[in-house]
XYZ file of C-alpha atoms in Angstrom:
705
model
C -0.133 0.088 -0.009
C 1.605 2.998 -0.955
C 2.195 5.468 1.874
C 3.015 8.512 0.442
C 6.835 10.661 0.453
C 8.580 12.545 1.757
C 10.257 16.007 0.706
C 13.538 13.881 0.822
C 12.142 11.573 -1.244
C 11.438 14.064 -3.904
C 15.078 15.702 -3.230
C 16.645 12.584 -3.838
C 14.733 11.467 -6.420
C 16.156 14.210 -8.991
C 19.405 13.956 -8.119
C 18.887 10.234 -9.462
C 17.512 11.715 -12.827
C 20.204 13.337 -13.721
C 22.170 11.626 -12.536
C 21.289 8.338 -14.127
C 20.654 10.437 -17.111
C 24.131 11.426 -17.497
C 26.934 10.284 -20.879
C 28.844 9.506 -17.817
C 30.475 5.674 -17.370
C 29.674 3.341 -15.234
C 31.938 4.943 -11.996
C 31.264 8.213 -12.798
C 27.919 8.070 -12.254
C 28.227 6.240 -9.148
C 30.493 8.800 -7.692
C 28.118 11.403 -8.323
C 25.237 9.661 -7.220
C 27.353 9.127 -4.158
C 28.742 12.678 -3.678
C 24.511 13.415 -3.998
C 22.569 11.300 -1.409
C 26.000 12.787 0.984
C 24.428 16.097 -0.329
C 20.832 15.544 0.776
C 22.124 13.467 3.899
C 23.784 16.540 5.270
C 21.321 18.586 4.336
C 18.387 15.972 5.563
C 18.715 17.663 9.488
C 16.789 20.500 8.285
C 13.746 18.781 7.516
C 10.868 17.832 10.133
C 11.138 18.180 13.794
C 7.611 15.517 14.611
C 5.857 18.204 18.068
C 5.202 20.280 14.807
C 4.330 17.658 12.475
C 1.946 19.340 10.244
C -0.934 16.428 9.157
C -0.999 16.991 5.677
C 2.749 15.954 5.298
C 3.749 12.282 4.392
C 4.312 9.456 8.090
C 7.217 9.804 9.637
C 7.651 6.254 10.194
C 8.927 7.422 6.663
C 11.399 10.006 6.421
C 14.661 8.792 6.179
C 18.057 8.114 7.989
C 21.524 7.832 6.992
C 20.699 6.469 4.250
C 22.216 2.764 3.805
C 24.824 2.362 0.509
C 23.148 2.469 -3.093
C 19.474 2.882 -2.940
C 18.476 1.638 0.051
C 14.621 2.832 1.495
C 14.111 4.674 3.603
C 14.274 3.542 8.059
C 12.067 4.326 10.527
C 14.251 7.025 12.461
C 13.536 6.984 16.346
C 12.030 10.822 17.932
C 15.578 11.328 20.028
C 17.216 11.087 16.210
C 13.959 13.820 14.295
C 14.592 15.770 17.331
C 16.657 18.306 16.190
C 15.328 18.684 12.987
C 13.415 21.456 11.873
C 10.943 22.352 9.851
C 11.425 23.492 6.461
C 9.327 26.805 4.514
C 6.301 27.233 3.856
C 7.587 26.739 0.837
C 8.911 24.110 0.894
C 5.216 22.403 1.582
C 4.179 23.846 -1.562
C 6.664 22.702 -2.920
C 6.642 19.199 -2.101
C 2.934 19.336 -3.470
C 2.968 20.374 -6.667
C 5.097 17.398 -7.463
C 3.586 14.859 -6.483
C 3.160 13.166 -9.671
C 6.564 14.138 -12.121
C 7.880 11.739 -8.060
C 6.092 9.168 -9.562
C 7.360 8.605 -12.709
C 11.296 9.613 -11.763
C 10.343 7.166 -9.208
C 10.308 4.188 -11.302
C 12.793 5.612 -14.258
C 15.299 5.577 -11.197
C 14.188 2.151 -10.240
C 15.348 1.137 -13.953
C 17.604 2.598 -14.215
C 19.769 2.619 -10.932
C 23.147 0.267 -11.360
C 22.706 -3.466 -10.188
C 23.586 -4.161 -6.474
C 27.216 -5.669 -5.828
C 27.876 -9.013 -3.884
C 29.688 -7.644 -1.408
C 27.679 -4.269 -0.355
C 26.273 -4.068 2.758
C 23.338 -5.618 3.169
C 20.087 -2.670 2.224
C 18.331 -0.704 5.327
C 15.383 -3.127 6.505
C 12.368 -1.639 4.967
C 8.978 -1.345 7.536
C 5.256 -1.057 6.163
C 3.339 0.650 8.254
C -0.115 -0.715 6.940
C -1.785 2.504 8.814
C -5.259 1.904 6.902
C -6.593 -0.913 5.780
C -6.431 -2.761 2.083
C -8.311 -1.700 -0.796
C -10.355 -4.176 -0.329
C -10.930 -3.585 3.801
C -10.992 -0.329 3.256
C -14.774 -0.800 4.716
C -13.492 -0.511 7.692
C -13.347 2.799 8.408
C -16.810 2.821 8.778
C -19.786 1.281 9.800
C -22.136 0.672 7.749
C -24.813 -1.227 9.754
C -28.037 0.349 10.917
C -30.904 -0.528 12.339
C -33.212 -2.076 11.846
C -30.849 -5.562 11.936
C -28.693 -7.170 13.768
C -26.783 -4.484 14.751
C -28.759 -2.362 17.887
C -27.002 -0.205 19.637
C -26.916 0.400 23.966
C -28.858 3.690 23.627
C -32.056 1.872 22.143
C -32.015 -1.494 23.758
C -31.660 0.502 26.683
C -34.615 2.989 25.431
C -32.848 6.007 26.780
C -33.007 9.868 24.009
C -28.912 11.208 24.007
C -29.276 15.164 24.208
C -28.056 16.341 20.681
C -25.683 18.948 21.928
C -24.615 22.263 19.857
C -21.499 21.162 17.825
C -19.063 24.080 17.200
C -17.608 24.260 13.495
C -14.454 25.918 13.636
C -11.181 24.640 15.129
C -10.249 24.986 18.555
C -6.723 26.613 18.543
C -3.604 25.835 20.258
C -3.591 29.041 23.078
C -7.744 29.615 22.891
C -8.761 28.380 26.035
C -7.125 29.425 29.353
C -6.739 26.409 31.182
C -6.871 25.872 35.323
C -7.605 23.110 37.554
C -10.705 21.786 39.093
C -11.996 23.545 41.908
C -12.989 20.825 44.062
C -13.517 18.140 47.334
C -11.440 15.593 45.862
C -9.052 16.512 44.511
C -6.074 14.997 42.258
C -9.267 11.883 42.850
C -11.701 13.265 40.883
C -14.251 11.318 38.748
C -16.868 14.065 37.839
C -19.834 11.441 37.841
C -19.107 10.117 41.007
C -18.368 12.894 42.676
C -21.184 15.687 42.373
C -21.608 16.405 45.455
C -24.479 19.405 44.275
C -26.628 16.703 42.845
C -25.404 13.752 45.356
C -26.886 15.880 48.378
C -30.673 16.529 46.401
C -30.474 13.051 46.037
C -34.619 11.692 48.056
C -32.592 8.930 49.690
C -29.149 6.533 50.003
C -30.437 3.803 51.378
C -29.241 1.532 47.937
C -26.658 2.880 47.437
C -27.854 5.856 44.784
C -25.541 8.264 46.512
C -22.361 5.515 44.936
C -24.275 5.819 41.716
C -23.028 7.936 38.942
C -25.152 11.726 38.783
C -23.151 13.454 35.657
C -23.058 16.874 35.342
C -24.750 18.992 33.246
C -22.391 20.117 31.418
C -18.813 18.131 31.137
C -15.599 19.630 33.184
C -13.374 21.891 30.639
C -10.823 22.555 34.049
C -7.880 19.463 34.689
C -7.328 16.943 37.213
C -3.945 18.240 39.519
C -1.563 15.846 40.242
C -0.622 14.480 43.489
C 2.169 16.587 44.841
C 5.721 14.533 43.974
C 3.752 12.136 41.082
C 6.168 10.115 39.430
C 6.402 7.433 36.309
C 4.708 4.584 37.796
C 6.320 1.367 38.469
C 5.813 -0.920 35.836
C 4.345 -4.324 35.398
C 4.733 -7.247 37.470
C 6.672 -5.775 40.350
C 3.271 -2.824 40.907
C 1.263 -5.989 41.254
C 3.602 -6.118 44.430
C 4.546 -2.928 45.499
C 3.838 1.246 44.278
C 4.674 5.046 44.930
C 2.903 6.197 48.284
C 3.738 9.517 46.252
C 0.936 8.435 44.151
C -1.561 7.067 45.711
C -1.457 8.548 48.713
C -4.172 6.933 51.184
C -3.213 5.525 53.604
C -6.733 4.465 55.623
C -7.221 0.208 53.903
C -3.417 0.091 55.134
C -5.104 1.020 58.929
C -8.390 -1.204 58.797
C -6.915 -3.945 56.475
C -3.339 -4.295 56.323
C -4.003 -7.054 59.454
C -5.424 -9.163 56.319
C -2.322 -8.523 54.062
C -4.512 -6.106 51.726
C -1.616 -3.033 51.081
C 1.496 -2.178 53.818
C 3.353 1.275 54.208
C 7.564 0.386 53.338
C 9.558 3.964 53.545
C 7.704 5.490 49.702
C 5.905 2.609 48.720
C 2.865 0.757 49.104
C 3.435 -3.032 49.454
C 0.487 -5.372 48.089
C 1.463 -9.515 49.962
C -1.686 -10.448 47.614
C -3.758 -11.064 50.520
C -7.677 -10.145 51.221
C -9.850 -10.936 53.557
C -10.612 -14.130 52.967
C -7.352 -15.007 51.645
C -4.736 -14.174 54.632
C -1.842 -16.397 53.478
C -2.299 -15.840 50.107
C -4.488 -15.407 46.873
C -2.944 -17.790 44.727
C -3.058 -20.520 46.885
C -6.737 -19.695 47.074
C -7.210 -20.136 43.086
C -5.841 -22.955 43.622
C -8.052 -24.222 46.847
C -11.804 -22.705 43.657
C -10.650 -25.603 41.203
C -10.056 -28.431 43.777
C -13.226 -27.611 45.160
C -14.369 -28.096 41.621
C -12.553 -28.942 38.626
C -14.880 -27.960 35.747
C -13.803 -24.532 37.331
C -10.295 -25.023 34.150
C -8.938 -21.303 35.250
C -7.361 -19.781 32.081
C -9.432 -22.355 29.826
C -13.110 -22.980 29.904
C -13.148 -19.643 33.085
C -11.373 -17.169 31.596
C -13.874 -13.836 32.177
C -14.634 -13.505 35.722
C -16.936 -10.447 37.441
C -15.060 -9.700 40.864
C -17.734 -7.797 43.022
C -16.717 -5.566 45.640
C -13.242 -5.872 44.664
C -11.041 -4.315 47.646
C -7.715 -3.788 45.363
C -7.817 -6.888 43.398
C -5.419 -9.095 44.574
C -8.022 -11.691 43.377
C -8.016 -10.716 39.571
C -3.965 -9.749 39.438
C -2.937 -13.370 40.710
C -5.021 -14.373 37.889
C -3.515 -14.078 35.761
C -0.886 -16.110 36.014
C -3.380 -18.630 35.009
C -4.617 -16.548 31.904
C -7.888 -15.810 33.354
C -8.762 -12.103 32.167
C -10.426 -10.104 35.535
C -13.224 -7.031 35.739
C -13.191 -6.026 38.956
C -15.045 -3.553 40.319
C -16.104 -1.666 44.081
C -17.880 1.180 44.893
C -15.923 4.996 45.789
C -16.380 4.470 49.715
C -15.306 4.854 52.968
C -11.899 2.268 51.920
C -10.648 4.770 50.262
C -8.727 4.450 46.775
C -9.514 0.901 46.244
C -9.876 0.920 42.878
C -7.287 3.422 41.886
C -4.551 1.413 44.228
C -5.939 -2.046 41.325
C -5.523 0.652 38.832
C -2.005 2.056 39.492
C -0.994 -2.231 40.754
C -1.207 -2.846 36.782
C -4.695 -5.061 36.704
C -7.684 -3.951 35.771
C -11.075 -2.253 37.911
C -13.489 -0.140 37.648
C -14.997 2.641 40.104
C -18.957 1.090 40.392
C -21.794 -0.011 42.615
C -24.921 -2.975 43.030
C -27.569 0.136 43.621
C -30.223 0.896 41.665
C -28.806 0.081 38.722
C -27.738 -2.332 35.945
C -24.156 -2.578 36.192
C -22.812 -1.694 32.227
C -22.737 -4.963 30.921
C -24.721 -7.193 28.556
C -25.885 -10.111 29.628
C -24.709 -13.580 29.832
C -20.714 -12.910 29.378
C -19.058 -13.664 32.679
C -18.284 -17.227 32.509
C -17.325 -16.900 36.408
C -18.443 -14.408 39.184
C -16.555 -13.935 41.704
C -17.927 -12.401 46.184
C -15.448 -11.954 48.577
C -17.417 -10.945 51.697
C -18.080 -8.637 48.969
C -20.312 -6.731 51.359
C -23.453 -7.696 49.108
C -27.445 -7.933 51.065
C -27.662 -10.634 48.311
C -31.102 -12.635 50.058
C -32.688 -8.742 50.316
C -35.504 -7.608 48.414
C -36.476 -10.373 46.711
C -32.809 -10.518 45.848
C -33.550 -7.780 43.216
C -29.090 -7.933 43.635
C -28.477 -11.397 43.238
C -31.169 -11.553 40.280
C -28.421 -8.709 38.619
C -25.632 -11.194 38.766
C -27.803 -13.875 37.392
C -28.736 -11.563 34.745
C -24.063 -11.346 33.327
C -24.179 -14.895 34.305
C -23.842 -17.527 31.682
C -25.547 -20.055 31.482
C -23.671 -23.000 32.901
C -21.278 -20.621 34.932
C -20.311 -20.299 38.848
C -21.133 -18.192 41.352
C -18.640 -18.198 43.945
C -19.454 -17.241 46.784
C -16.545 -16.983 50.195
C -18.498 -14.882 53.214
C -19.252 -16.190 57.077
C -22.514 -17.460 56.143
C -21.297 -20.243 54.369
C -19.139 -21.427 57.461
C -19.599 -20.297 61.040
C -23.340 -20.980 62.785
C -23.582 -17.961 64.433
C -27.534 -16.889 64.701
C -27.300 -14.132 61.862
C -24.951 -16.300 59.261
C -27.318 -19.376 59.508
C -30.380 -17.980 58.767
C -28.847 -15.001 55.851
C -27.236 -18.951 54.274
C -30.890 -20.145 54.760
C -32.414 -17.111 52.820
C -29.810 -17.708 50.569
C -30.750 -21.700 49.788
C -33.467 -20.602 49.213
C -33.248 -17.654 46.648
C -31.352 -19.603 44.805
C -32.940 -22.252 44.950
C -35.657 -20.955 43.906
C -33.168 -19.843 40.802
C -32.806 -23.035 39.496
C -29.045 -22.134 40.544
C -27.154 -25.541 42.088
C -25.174 -26.211 45.201
C -22.480 -28.320 43.616
C -19.799 -28.264 46.323
C -19.425 -25.803 49.621
C -15.800 -26.012 51.159
C -14.063 -25.570 53.867
C -10.538 -23.932 53.810
C -8.649 -25.110 56.653
C -4.861 -23.261 55.801
C -7.625 -19.764 55.615
C -10.335 -21.066 57.663
C -12.901 -19.644 55.291
C -15.328 -21.402 53.370
C -16.947 -21.286 49.979
C -20.150 -22.450 48.233
C -20.419 -22.396 44.417
C -23.676 -21.581 42.576
C -24.237 -22.674 38.311
C -26.693 -21.984 36.683
C -27.791 -23.589 34.843
C -28.094 -24.293 31.246
C -31.923 -24.174 30.022
C -35.399 -23.860 30.700
C -35.694 -27.494 32.481
C -35.811 -26.120 35.741
C -37.620 -23.208 34.746
C -40.800 -24.486 33.217
C -40.420 -27.026 36.003
C -41.123 -24.502 38.891
C -44.009 -24.940 41.672
C -44.646 -21.223 42.437
C -42.877 -18.268 39.713
C -41.171 -16.091 42.065
C -38.344 -14.954 41.506
C -40.895 -14.164 38.225
C -39.336 -14.539 34.412
C -38.847 -10.850 32.871
C -40.918 -10.198 30.424
C -41.008 -11.309 27.070
C -39.294 -7.091 25.796
C -37.156 -6.803 28.838
C -34.299 -7.331 26.820
C -31.003 -8.520 29.492
C -28.676 -6.876 27.010
C -29.737 -3.421 28.339
C -27.287 -1.601 30.669
C -27.412 1.638 29.887
C -28.812 3.293 32.676
C -31.292 1.049 33.235
C -33.573 0.349 37.051
C -32.272 -2.899 38.129
C -35.841 -5.736 37.524
C -36.308 -8.737 39.625
C -36.915 -11.273 37.187
C -34.602 -13.542 35.206
C -34.966 -13.990 31.338
C -35.819 -17.272 30.303
C -32.734 -18.840 28.115
C -32.388 -19.336 24.623
C -33.737 -22.210 22.822
C -32.637 -22.118 19.096
C -29.068 -23.916 18.852
C -28.236 -21.315 16.521
C -28.850 -18.554 19.538
C -26.088 -17.222 21.493
C -25.927 -18.754 25.277
C -26.899 -22.672 24.265
C -22.991 -23.494 23.861
C -20.605 -22.786 25.583
C -17.627 -20.645 23.885
C -14.338 -22.568 23.343
C -11.830 -22.714 25.525
C -9.490 -20.084 25.958
C -7.374 -19.369 23.685
C -8.645 -21.000 20.504
C -12.363 -18.183 21.633
C -10.517 -15.293 20.717
C -9.816 -16.039 16.972
C -12.527 -17.586 15.510
C -16.117 -16.196 14.816
C -18.623 -16.922 17.409
C -21.412 -19.921 16.118
C -24.117 -17.275 16.086
C -22.403 -15.438 14.022
C -24.709 -15.577 10.803
C -23.867 -15.467 7.422
C -27.071 -14.693 6.687
C -26.909 -11.580 8.924
C -24.836 -8.148 7.697
C -21.423 -6.740 9.624
C -20.464 -3.620 11.434
C -18.773 -3.517 8.380
C -20.407 -4.753 5.305
C -19.848 -7.959 5.157
C -21.810 -10.581 6.580
C -20.756 -10.982 10.276
C -18.034 -14.091 9.685
C -16.054 -12.885 7.817
C -16.280 -8.588 9.271
C -15.598 -10.243 11.650
C -11.845 -11.597 10.287
C -11.063 -8.610 8.087
C -11.212 -6.295 11.737
C -9.154 -9.653 13.255
C -6.540 -9.021 10.295
C -6.415 -5.471 9.979
C -6.377 -4.751 13.149
C -2.656 -7.549 13.023
C -1.208 -5.579 10.594
C -1.440 -2.565 12.132
C -0.275 -3.490 15.170
C 2.395 -5.672 14.013
C 3.853 -2.721 11.446
C 2.966 0.457 12.556
C 1.728 -0.300 16.572
C 5.343 -1.838 17.052
C 7.729 -0.595 15.270
C 6.828 2.851 13.651
C 5.911 4.394 16.796
C 8.380 4.579 18.849
C 5.896 3.022 21.629
C 8.121 1.688 24.585
C 5.518 -1.499 24.974
C 7.259 -1.548 28.350
C 5.998 0.921 29.649
C 1.950 0.393 29.144
C 0.158 -2.331 31.102
C -3.303 -0.491 30.964
C -4.181 -0.213 27.512
C -8.202 1.515 26.322
C -9.908 1.206 23.354
C -12.705 3.757 23.297
C -14.680 2.187 20.433
C -14.046 -1.020 20.165
C -15.860 -3.129 17.197
C -14.860 -6.742 17.742
C -11.912 -6.757 20.458
C -10.312 -6.970 17.173
C -7.326 -4.640 18.140
C -7.660 -6.050 22.021
C -7.070 -9.241 20.075
C -4.589 -8.244 18.034
C -2.631 -7.587 21.325
C -3.313 -10.390 23.399
C 0.608 -12.559 23.254
C 1.521 -8.734 24.932
C 1.886 -8.087 28.653
C -1.437 -5.822 28.878
C -5.026 -5.725 28.977
C -7.430 -4.027 26.937
C -10.279 -2.461 28.724
C -12.529 -2.532 25.765
C -15.888 -0.269 25.920
C -18.450 0.289 23.573
C -20.282 3.728 22.583
C -24.185 3.308 23.501
C -24.528 5.420 19.448
C -22.746 2.043 18.361
C -23.895 -1.432 17.084
C -24.053 -3.411 20.034
C -20.882 -5.996 19.448
C -19.744 -6.147 22.960
C -21.205 -9.637 23.581
C -18.893 -10.512 20.702
C -15.961 -9.729 22.453
C -16.756 -11.526 25.564
C -17.105 -14.285 23.865
C -13.356 -13.485 22.493
C -12.771 -14.198 25.774
C -12.275 -10.637 26.417
C -13.768 -8.326 27.425
C -15.263 -3.959 28.210
C -18.852 -1.863 29.040
C -21.106 -0.327 27.806
C -20.477 4.016 28.411
C -21.060 7.365 27.177
C -18.495 9.158 26.001
C -20.212 12.632 26.768
C -20.236 11.701 30.004
C -17.079 10.884 31.861
C -15.347 7.237 32.780
C -16.446 5.846 35.735
C -12.758 5.573 36.876
C -9.900 7.549 38.908
C -7.468 10.261 37.473
C -3.957 8.388 35.121
C -5.038 5.682 34.893
C -4.442 3.944 31.539
C -0.573 3.999 29.582
C -2.592 4.142 26.338
C -5.551 4.929 24.686
C -6.476 3.947 21.632
C -9.572 6.097 19.679
C -11.121 4.787 16.152
C -13.103 7.424 14.352
C -14.863 8.031 17.954
C -14.593 12.436 17.881
C -15.574 12.536 14.652
C -19.288 10.691 15.701
C -18.650 11.547 19.124
C -18.658 15.390 18.315
C -21.878 15.658 16.764
C -23.610 14.585 20.474
C -21.432 16.658 22.217
C -18.259 19.588 22.502
C -14.977 17.544 21.388
C -13.150 20.226 23.935
C -14.784 18.216 27.540
C -13.916 15.175 25.829
C -10.512 15.462 25.550
C -10.034 16.885 28.529
C -12.060 13.509 29.665
C -8.746 11.586 27.329
C -6.653 14.161 29.706
C -8.298 12.991 33.347
C -8.182 8.988 32.406
C -4.999 9.203 31.071
C -1.554 8.639 32.756
C 1.484 12.045 32.662
C 3.549 10.438 29.629
C 1.015 7.906 29.111
C -0.181 8.238 24.678
C -3.066 8.570 23.116
C -3.586 7.454 19.266
C -6.048 8.623 17.233
C -7.372 7.626 13.968
C -10.033 9.224 12.109
C -11.116 11.894 9.282
C -8.507 15.148 9.185
C -10.555 18.197 10.619
C -11.541 15.952 13.700
C -8.080 15.587 13.882
C -6.854 18.452 13.506
C -9.531 19.889 16.053
C -7.522 17.304 18.297
C -4.056 17.658 17.441
C -4.768 21.618 18.537
C -6.455 20.027 21.842
C -4.163 18.699 22.874
C -1.563 20.919 22.170
C -3.078 24.178 24.313
C -2.847 21.063 26.441
C 1.489 21.374 26.058
C 1.047 17.490 24.882
C 3.435 16.820 22.865
C 2.615 15.001 18.959
C 4.835 12.243 18.485
C 2.766 12.092 14.670
C 1.047 12.902 12.373
C 0.035 11.636 9.255
C -2.550 11.978 6.570
C -3.514 9.633 3.402
C -6.383 10.963 1.791
C -8.646 12.334 3.843
C -7.931 9.433 6.722
C -5.313 11.266 9.716
C -3.971 9.253 12.158
C -1.964 10.996 15.121
C -0.097 9.541 17.927
C 0.304 12.520 21.396
C 1.546 11.939 24.336
C 0.688 13.188 27.482
C 3.111 15.257 29.784
C 3.674 16.287 33.254
C 2.172 20.213 33.003
C -0.977 21.706 34.808
C -1.510 25.173 34.977
C -0.902 27.434 37.940
C -4.592 28.576 39.020
C -7.557 26.651 39.711
C -11.458 27.306 38.644
C -12.227 28.947 42.047
């Protein structure tokens, strides 16, 4: 795929053409070409600088380094090597654009007339093919063509929510047009706009069902910047980060006081240290994980059980150590008196979100988690008709396991006995089977393992319909701002529907289209759904292998927490699966609802509306990827607020990769420049652009007050 040429390519081709047209002898030609190349290289230091690179120029990774002998193709230049380069005058840029057609003819003639390479010459520099955009045959990957009606409804439609159309400014945001200020809020460096909306929380009529821990977003997206904690420094890298983090990055000690004796977290000098324990596994998470598998062999961590939901995760040591068993865990806990527990998890490099089991459904589709885990998660499952446990039933895959470790399982105090009896009656009425109840003598705790049925036989044979079955039009995948329901969804009967069969074992499931993707259905990009799935996967494998691993100069050892802001089939995350990273796949509520496919692959993610803040702490992610998101979202809300949210969740020295149309690329580039982000690369081909930027430690000196 042709990717264009730099001005250096143009100069070199003209020099080569002049030399090849000469009547001189072959040695003279060779000498003349050599002198020309040396002269070109000497002048090339005045060509480009990555920080000021215009989006209309050719890609930085195709600019030339010191030329190898002969007519070697240009090699990749590192950011450090390019830092001394300077931008040429505007006249040079215009000349480069006007010679585009002549350049192609010169290139063909030079290739035909160049002298043969001698056997004793040095090998040519390796050419890096940057697969930035889809090949011609997969050009539809640039646009989502699937529209309603059809199999790809959006989460907004499924949840029957109304999204307000907001006025979008048509002009670009200039780099110097905004006066940035720090957010003047009580939460300070830990500010989460939709969870720290003090004004909205004060107006709540009740907090009985943890309404005050749920999302209450401000009417206008904040445009202030979250400050850094004093003494903030680059995070410790994975896997060392699982065991210790910098205290200055998350300077909170309440959990040390409350849970230090349970081996959650301790302070050691300038570090917070995580021994790997928890309330139910003081002797270590790995022993506890293996104990669960011994209690039920079919759990089969990392094979049958790949994607787990951990309720009330604490500092997420359970999920952190499940990585050793090839298991991906979505951990969540509320932002409550257990100060910064989710922030500890993310700083450690363990996936987690801030959420609560309150009055709304969790932002996940139905029937996608292979197992759900609760270790003393403080959720009253048995009350109010089991409404909260019924939400787990919605999320749990048919045949999946609920692992419950709490005092009612193994203690005989009157309150514990009462709760166990209530849970036993509730789970029987839900057709869950207790497959084992066993005590761990080392940790001195017990575990009860329940299994959700695989079919409707038990539902059909119940003597009393309590809890009742959900109505015919109650969609189990509708999850965005949908109130909890005290009902159960019937399981599929059609053998071609999702949920009737267990997915392939990991890692086979990540490669193969799910069995329920039908060729008769049109995929997001317009092909038959299984072909669409495969084309998306192959595209992202090429992009990551040929561009992101080589061309962008990313230090992948510094990348652990990754977010795909607009995941489709999860191809981006799947292509990164052999890296030591995890990817939070976000399916926007106004995009085709493909999140069940992502879970079927053994990956995970959630629904979100990018006109609102994400339910995570500041400084959560090392790399954020946005593929054709911003051009769509700016039709509903101000792009400035969305980029400020990206600035909030990305760590200092973290990275943002944007792929979008050129108008949007220019807008984003202008905003991030005003935020003092460093533009590492800006590239265009036709009207498609790629922007790669890196956040700095910069923060403004004044607050919004």
